[in-house]
Coordinates of N, CA and C and ligand atoms in Angstrom, one line a residue:
I1 N 1.0 -1.4 0.3 CA -0.4 0.0 -0.5 C 0.7 0.8 -0.1
E2 N 0.5 2.4 -0.6 CA 1.6 3.5 -1.2 C 1.3 4.5 0.2
R3 N 2.3 4.9 0.0 CA 2.2 6.5 1.4 C 3.1 7.6 0.2
T4 N 2.5 7.9 0.5 CA 2.8 10.3 0.4 C 3.2 10.9 1.1
L5 N 3.7 12.5 1.0 CA 3.7 13.8 2.4 C 3.5 14.4 1.7
S6 N 1.8 14.6 3.2 CA 1.4 16.9 2.4 C 1.8 17.7 3.5
I7 N 2.1 18.5 2.9 CA 1.7 19.6 3.9 C 0.5 19.9 4.2
I8 N 0.1 20.7 4.8 CA -1.5 21.8 4.9 C -0.9 23.4 5.7
K9 N 0.0 24.1 3.9 CA 1.4 25.5 3.9 C 0.6 26.0 5.1
P10 N 1.1 27.1 5.4 CA 0.8 28.8 5.8 C 0.3 28.8 6.4
D11 N -0.8 29.8 4.4 CA -1.9 30.1 4.0 C -3.5 28.9 4.9
A12 N -3.0 27.7 4.8 CA -4.5 27.1 5.2 C -4.0 26.8 7.0
T13 N -3.3 27.2 7.3 CA -3.2 27.1 8.7 C -3.6 28.2 9.4
R14 N -3.4 29.4 9.4 CA -3.3 30.9 9.1 C -5.1 30.5 9.5
R15 N -5.4 30.4 8.3 CA -6.9 30.8 8.6 C -7.7 29.2 8.5
N16 N -7.3 27.9 9.8 CA -8.0 26.9 10.5 C -9.0 26.1 9.6
L17 N -8.2 26.6 8.7 CA -8.7 25.5 7.3 C -8.2 23.7 7.5
T18 N -7.2 23.5 8.7 CA -6.2 22.4 8.7 C -7.3 21.5 9.0
G19 N -8.8 21.4 9.2 CA -9.6 20.0 9.9 C -10.5 19.7 8.2
K20 N -11.0 21.0 7.7 CA -11.1 20.8 6.6 C -10.6 19.7 5.4
I21 N -9.4 20.7 5.5 CA -8.1 19.8 4.1 C -8.1 18.7 4.9
A22 N -7.7 17.2 5.4 CA -7.1 16.5 6.3 C -8.9 15.9 6.1
A23 N -10.0 16.4 6.0 CA -11.6 15.9 6.2 C -11.0 15.5 4.2
K24 N -10.5 16.6 3.4 CA -11.1 15.8 1.9 C -9.6 14.7 1.6
F25 N -8.7 14.5 2.7 CA -7.7 13.2 2.3 C -9.0 13.0 2.3
E26 N -9.3 12.4 4.0 CA -10.2 11.3 4.1 C -11.3 10.2 3.5
E27 N -12.0 11.9 2.9 CA -13.7 11.5 2.3 C -12.7 10.4 0.8
A28 N -11.5 11.4 0.5 CA -10.9 9.5 -0.8 C -10.6 9.0 -0.1
G29 N -10.8 8.3 0.6 CA -10.3 7.3 1.0 C -9.1 7.0 1.6
L30 N -7.8 8.3 1.3 CA -6.6 8.0 2.1 C -6.4 8.6 3.6
R31 N -5.6 7.5 3.8 CA -5.9 7.3 6.2 C -4.5 8.3 6.1
I32 N -5.2 8.8 7.2 CA -3.8 9.1 7.7 C -3.2 9.3 8.6
V33 N -1.5 8.5 8.4 CA -1.2 7.8 9.6 C -0.4 8.0 10.2
A34 N 0.3 9.9 9.5 CA 0.9 10.1 10.7 C 0.7 12.0 10.9
Q35 N 1.1 12.5 11.9 CA 0.7 14.1 11.4 C 1.3 14.9 12.5
K36 N 1.2 15.8 12.4 CA 2.4 16.6 13.6 C 2.7 18.6 12.7
R37 N 2.0 18.8 13.7 CA 2.3 20.9 13.7 C 3.8 21.2 14.0
I38 N 4.5 21.7 13.2 CA 5.7 21.8 13.4 C 5.7 23.7 12.9
L39 N 6.9 24.5 13.3 CA 6.8 25.6 12.4 C 8.6 25.6 12.0
L40 N 8.7 25.4 10.4 CA 10.1 25.3 9.8 C 10.8 26.5 9.7
T41 N 11.7 26.1 9.6 CA 13.2 27.9 9.8 C 13.1 28.1 8.6
R42 N 13.4 28.6 8.1 CA 14.3 29.1 6.6 C 15.1 28.1 5.6
A43 N 16.1 27.9 6.8 CA 17.1 27.3 6.3 C 16.2 25.6 5.9
Q44 N 15.4 24.7 7.0 CA 14.0 23.7 6.6 C 14.2 23.5 5.3
A45 N 13.1 24.9 4.8 CA 12.0 25.1 3.8 C 13.1 24.5 3.0
E46 N 14.4 25.3 2.8 CA 15.3 25.4 1.5 C 15.8 24.4 1.3
K47 N 16.2 23.0 2.1 CA 16.3 22.3 1.9 C 15.7 21.4 1.8
F48 N 14.2 21.3 2.0 CA 12.7 20.8 1.9 C 12.8 20.9 0.2
Y49 N 13.0 22.3 0.2 CA 12.4 22.2 -1.5 C 14.5 22.4 -2.6
E50 N 14.9 22.0 -1.9 CA 15.9 22.3 -2.8 C 15.8 22.0 -4.3
V51 N 15.6 20.9 -4.1 CA 15.1 20.7 -5.8 C 14.7 22.2 -6.8
H52 N 13.9 22.5 -5.6 CA 13.3 24.5 -6.6 C 14.6 25.5 -6.8
A53 N 15.6 24.4 -6.2 CA 16.5 26.3 -6.4 C 16.8 27.1 -6.8
A54 N 17.4 26.2 -8.0 CA 17.0 27.6 -9.1 C 15.5 28.3 -9.8
R55 N 14.8 27.8 -10.2 CA 13.3 28.7 -9.9 C 13.3 30.2 -9.4
P56 N 12.6 30.9 -9.8 CA 13.2 32.5 -10.0 C 12.4 32.9 -8.3
F57 N 11.1 31.8 -8.5 CA 9.8 32.0 -7.1 C 11.1 31.3 -5.5
F58 N 12.6 31.5 -5.8 CA 11.8 30.1 -5.0 C 12.8 30.7 -2.8
G59 N 13.3 32.1 -3.1 CA 13.0 32.8 -2.4 C 11.2 32.7 -1.8
E60 N 10.9 33.4 -2.1 CA 9.0 33.5 -1.9 C 9.1 32.5 -1.5
L61 N 9.4 31.4 -2.2 CA 8.2 30.1 -1.5 C 8.6 30.0 -0.4
T62 N 10.1 29.8 -0.7 CA 11.0 29.6 0.8 C 10.0 30.4 2.4
D63 N 10.6 31.4 1.5 CA 10.1 32.4 3.2 C 9.0 32.2 3.9
F64 N 7.8 32.3 2.6 CA 6.4 31.7 3.1 C 6.5 30.3 3.8
M65 N 7.3 29.6 3.3 CA 7.2 28.1 4.0 C 7.4 28.1 5.6
A66 N 7.7 28.5 5.9 CA 8.6 29.6 6.5 C 7.9 30.4 7.4
S67 N 6.8 31.5 7.1 CA 5.9 32.0 7.5 C 4.9 31.8 8.6
G68 N 4.7 30.2 9.0 CA 4.4 30.3 10.3 C 4.2 28.9 10.6
P69 N 3.5 28.1 10.9 CA 3.2 26.6 11.5 C 2.3 25.4 9.8
V70 N 3.3 24.6 9.8 CA 2.4 24.1 8.9 C 2.4 22.5 9.9
V71 N 1.3 22.1 8.5 CA 1.1 20.1 9.9 C 1.4 19.7 8.2
V72 N 2.3 19.1 8.7 CA 2.8 17.8 8.1 C 2.5 16.7 7.8
Q73 N 1.5 16.4 6.6 CA 1.2 14.1 7.0 C 1.5 13.5 6.5
V74 N 1.8 12.2 6.8 CA 1.8 10.8 5.8 C 0.2 10.5 5.2
L75 N 0.3 10.8 4.4 CA -1.0 9.7 3.7 C -1.1 8.7 3.0
E76 N -1.4 7.0 3.6 CA -2.0 6.0 2.6 C -2.8 5.4 2.4
G77 N -3.0 5.3 1.3 CA -4.2 4.5 0.3 C -3.5 4.1 -1.6
E78 N -3.9 2.9 -1.5 CA -4.0 2.4 -2.5 C -4.1 3.9 -4.4
G79 N -2.5 3.8 -4.3 CA -2.1 5.1 -5.2 C -2.0 5.9 -4.6
A80 N -1.6 6.8 -3.1 CA -1.7 7.9 -2.6 C -1.4 9.1 -3.3
V81 N 0.3 9.2 -3.6 CA 0.7 9.9 -4.2 C 0.0 10.5 -4.8
L82 N -0.6 9.8 -6.9 CA -1.6 10.5 -7.7 C -2.6 10.7 -7.0
K83 N -4.1 9.6 -6.5 CA -5.0 10.6 -5.0 C -4.7 11.3 -4.8
N84 N -3.3 12.0 -3.9 CA -3.6 12.9 -3.2 C -2.4 13.8 -4.2
R85 N -2.8 14.0 -5.6 CA -2.7 15.3 -6.2 C -3.9 15.4 -6.9
E86 N -4.8 14.5 -7.2 CA -6.3 14.6 -7.6 C -7.2 15.6 -6.7
V87 N -6.6 15.6 -5.7 CA -7.6 16.4 -4.1 C -7.0 17.2 -4.1
M88 N -5.6 17.8 -4.7 CA -5.2 19.3 -4.3 C -5.6 20.5 -5.5
G89 N -5.6 19.5 -6.4 CA -6.0 20.6 -7.2 C -4.6 20.6 -8.3
A90 N -4.2 21.3 -9.6 CA -3.6 22.6 -9.7 C -2.6 22.9 -8.4
T91 N -2.0 22.9 -9.2 CA -1.0 24.0 -8.9 C -1.2 25.7 -8.5
N92 N -1.5 26.1 -9.8 CA -2.6 27.7 -9.9 C -4.0 27.6 -10.0
P93 N -4.4 27.8 -8.3 CA -6.0 27.8 -7.8 C -7.2 28.2 -9.0
K94 N -6.7 28.7 -10.0 CA -7.0 29.4 -11.4 C -7.5 28.3 -12.2
D95 N -5.8 27.4 -12.2 CA -6.3 26.0 -13.7 C -6.6 24.2 -12.5
A96 N -7.3 25.2 -11.1 CA -7.7 23.8 -10.2 C -9.1 23.4 -10.3
A97 N -9.6 22.4 -10.6 CA -10.9 21.5 -10.8 C -11.7 22.0 -9.9
P98 N -12.8 21.6 -10.5 CA -14.5 22.6 -8.7 C -13.9 20.6 -8.6
G99 N -14.0 21.7 -6.7 CA -13.8 20.4 -5.6 C -12.9 20.0 -5.7
T100 N -11.6 20.7 -5.6 CA -10.5 20.8 -5.3 C -10.7 21.1 -3.6
I101 N -9.1 20.6 -3.8 CA -8.2 21.3 -1.9 C -8.4 23.0 -2.2
R102 N -7.3 23.5 -3.9 CA -6.8 24.1 -4.1 C -7.6 25.9 -5.2
A103 N -9.3 24.6 -5.8 CA -9.5 25.1 -6.2 C -11.1 25.8 -5.0
E104 N -10.9 25.1 -3.6 CA -11.5 25.5 -2.5 C -10.8 26.9 -1.7
F105 N -9.6 26.2 -1.9 CA -8.6 26.7 -0.1 C -7.7 28.0 -1.1
A106 N -7.3 27.5 -2.3 CA -5.3 28.4 -2.0 C -6.3 30.3 -2.8
E107 N -5.2 30.8 -2.2 CA -4.6 32.1 -2.8 C -4.4 32.5 -3.7
S108 N -3.2 32.0 -4.0 CA -2.7 32.0 -5.6 C -1.5 30.6 -5.5
V109 N -0.7 30.8 -6.6 CA 0.0 30.4 -7.1 C 0.9 30.0 -6.3
G110 N 1.0 30.6 -4.8 CA 2.2 30.4 -3.9 C 1.2 29.9 -3.1
E111 N 1.3 30.8 -2.4 CA 0.1 30.6 -1.5 C -1.2 29.9 -2.0
N112 N -0.7 28.6 -1.9 CA -1.7 27.0 -2.3 C -2.2 26.2 -1.5
S113 N -1.8 26.4 -0.6 CA -2.7 25.5 1.5 C -2.2 24.3 1.2
V114 N -1.3 23.4 0.4 CA -1.4 22.3 0.2 C 0.0 22.5 -0.8
H115 N 0.6 21.3 -0.3 CA 1.9 20.2 -0.6 C 1.8 19.0 -0.4
G116 N 2.5 18.4 -1.9 CA 1.9 17.1 -2.0 C 3.3 16.3 -2.5
S117 N 3.9 15.0 -2.1 CA 4.7 14.4 -3.1 C 4.8 14.2 -4.5
D118 N 5.6 14.0 -5.6 CA 4.8 14.3 -7.1 C 5.0 12.7 -7.6
A119 N 6.1 11.7 -6.5 CA 5.8 10.2 -6.9 C 6.9 9.2 -5.3
P120 N 6.6 8.4 -5.9 CA 6.5 7.5 -4.7 C 7.7 7.3 -4.4
E121 N 9.1 7.1 -5.7 CA 10.8 7.8 -5.4 C 10.3 9.4 -4.0
T122 N 10.0 9.8 -4.5 CA 10.1 11.1 -3.8 C 9.0 10.7 -2.6
A123 N 8.5 10.8 -2.4 CA 6.7 9.8 -1.2 C 7.8 9.8 -0.4
A124 N 8.7 9.4 -0.4 CA 9.8 8.1 0.1 C 10.7 9.8 1.4
Q125 N 11.4 9.9 0.8 CA 12.7 10.6 0.7 C 11.4 11.6 1.3
E126 N 10.8 12.6 0.6 CA 9.6 13.6 1.7 C 9.2 12.9 2.9
I127 N 8.9 11.6 3.2 CA 8.3 11.6 4.4 C 9.8 11.4 5.7
A128 N 10.4 10.4 4.7 CA 11.6 10.2 5.8 C 12.7 11.6 6.1
F129 N 12.9 13.0 5.5 CA 12.5 14.3 6.2 C 11.5 14.5 6.9
F130 N 10.9 14.2 7.0 CA 9.8 14.8 8.5 C 9.3 13.6 9.7
F131 N 9.9 12.7 9.0 CA 9.5 11.2 10.6 C 9.8 10.6 10.5
S132 N 10.5 9.1 11.5 CA 11.2 8.6 12.1 C 10.1 6.9 11.7
G133 N 10.3 6.3 11.1 CA 10.5 5.3 10.8 C 8.9 4.7 11.9
L134 N 9.0 4.5 13.2 CA 8.1 4.8 14.3 C 6.7 5.8 15.3
E135 N 6.9 6.5 13.7 CA 6.0 7.7 13.6 C 4.9 6.9 13.5
L136 N 5.1 6.6 11.9 CA 3.8 6.0 11.0 C 3.2 5.3 11.3
V137 N 1.8 5.2 12.0 CA 0.9 3.6 11.7 C 0.3 4.1 11.5
G138 N -0.4 3.1 11.1 CA -1.3 2.5 9.0 C -2.1 1.8 9.8
Ligands
GTP201 P1 4.3 20.6 -4.4 O1 3.1 19.6 -4.1 O2 4.0 22.5 -2.9 O3 5.1 20.8 -4.4 O4 3.5 21.9 -6.0 P2 3.1 21.7 -7.3 O5 4.4 19.9 -7.2 O6 2.2 21.5 -7.9 O7 4.2 22.4 -7.1 P3 6.0 22.4 -8.1 O8 6.1 21.5 -7.9 O9 6.4 22.4 -10.1 O10 6.1 24.0 -7.3 C1 5.6 23.4 -5.2 C2 5.1 25.1 -5.7 O11 6.1 26.1 -5.4 C3 4.2 25.4 -5.7 O12 3.1 24.3 -4.4 C4 4.1 26.1 -5.4 O13 4.2 27.0 -3.9 C5 5.7 26.8 -5.6 N1 5.1 27.9 -6.9 C6 5.1 27.4 -8.0 N2 4.7 27.9 -8.7 C7 5.2 29.4 -9.0 C8 5.5 31.0 -8.7 O14 5.2 31.0 -10.3 N3 5.2 31.7 -8.2 C9 5.5 31.8 -6.6 N4 4.8 32.6 -5.7 N5 5.3 30.7 -6.1 C10 5.2 29.4 -6.5
MG202 MG1 5.9 19.6 -6.5

């Protein structure tokens, strides 16, 4: 059974949307097998998003991710990586399908409420970035 890493971003925790977003995952059949609320340092945000280091929005992205609490979660289910990305919707809320998290809640392409791993391999790396095996309870 597949697992993926989800982050509820600072724009969403600030607006008390943690529960509504978690409900979307659970309604889609994804099980939350680990979860914690943390405040990332700028350095931790830079490390997490290092694949985007050359992108023009890297500074804006990492400042934003360190601007307030995030809720990091491990979601488990059949095809969890793709299923999570379907529930999230497109990166830019203007392109996100109706009913998706980003269509309903995201404020902009940068402040887009959620992160989800993009492949099983990156999911494994991203889960290990935040959680030890002992913290995952299936
Ligand atoms: P993640 O699940 O967060 O990885 O989103 P994604 O896979 O849909 O998008 P991508 O990996 O291409 O970009 C990572 C994150 O960078 C996005 O979720 C946005 O928060 C941010 N981002 C992408 N494009 C832009 C942009 O043009 N401007 C700003 N400010 N942020 C951007
Ligand atoms: Mg991505």
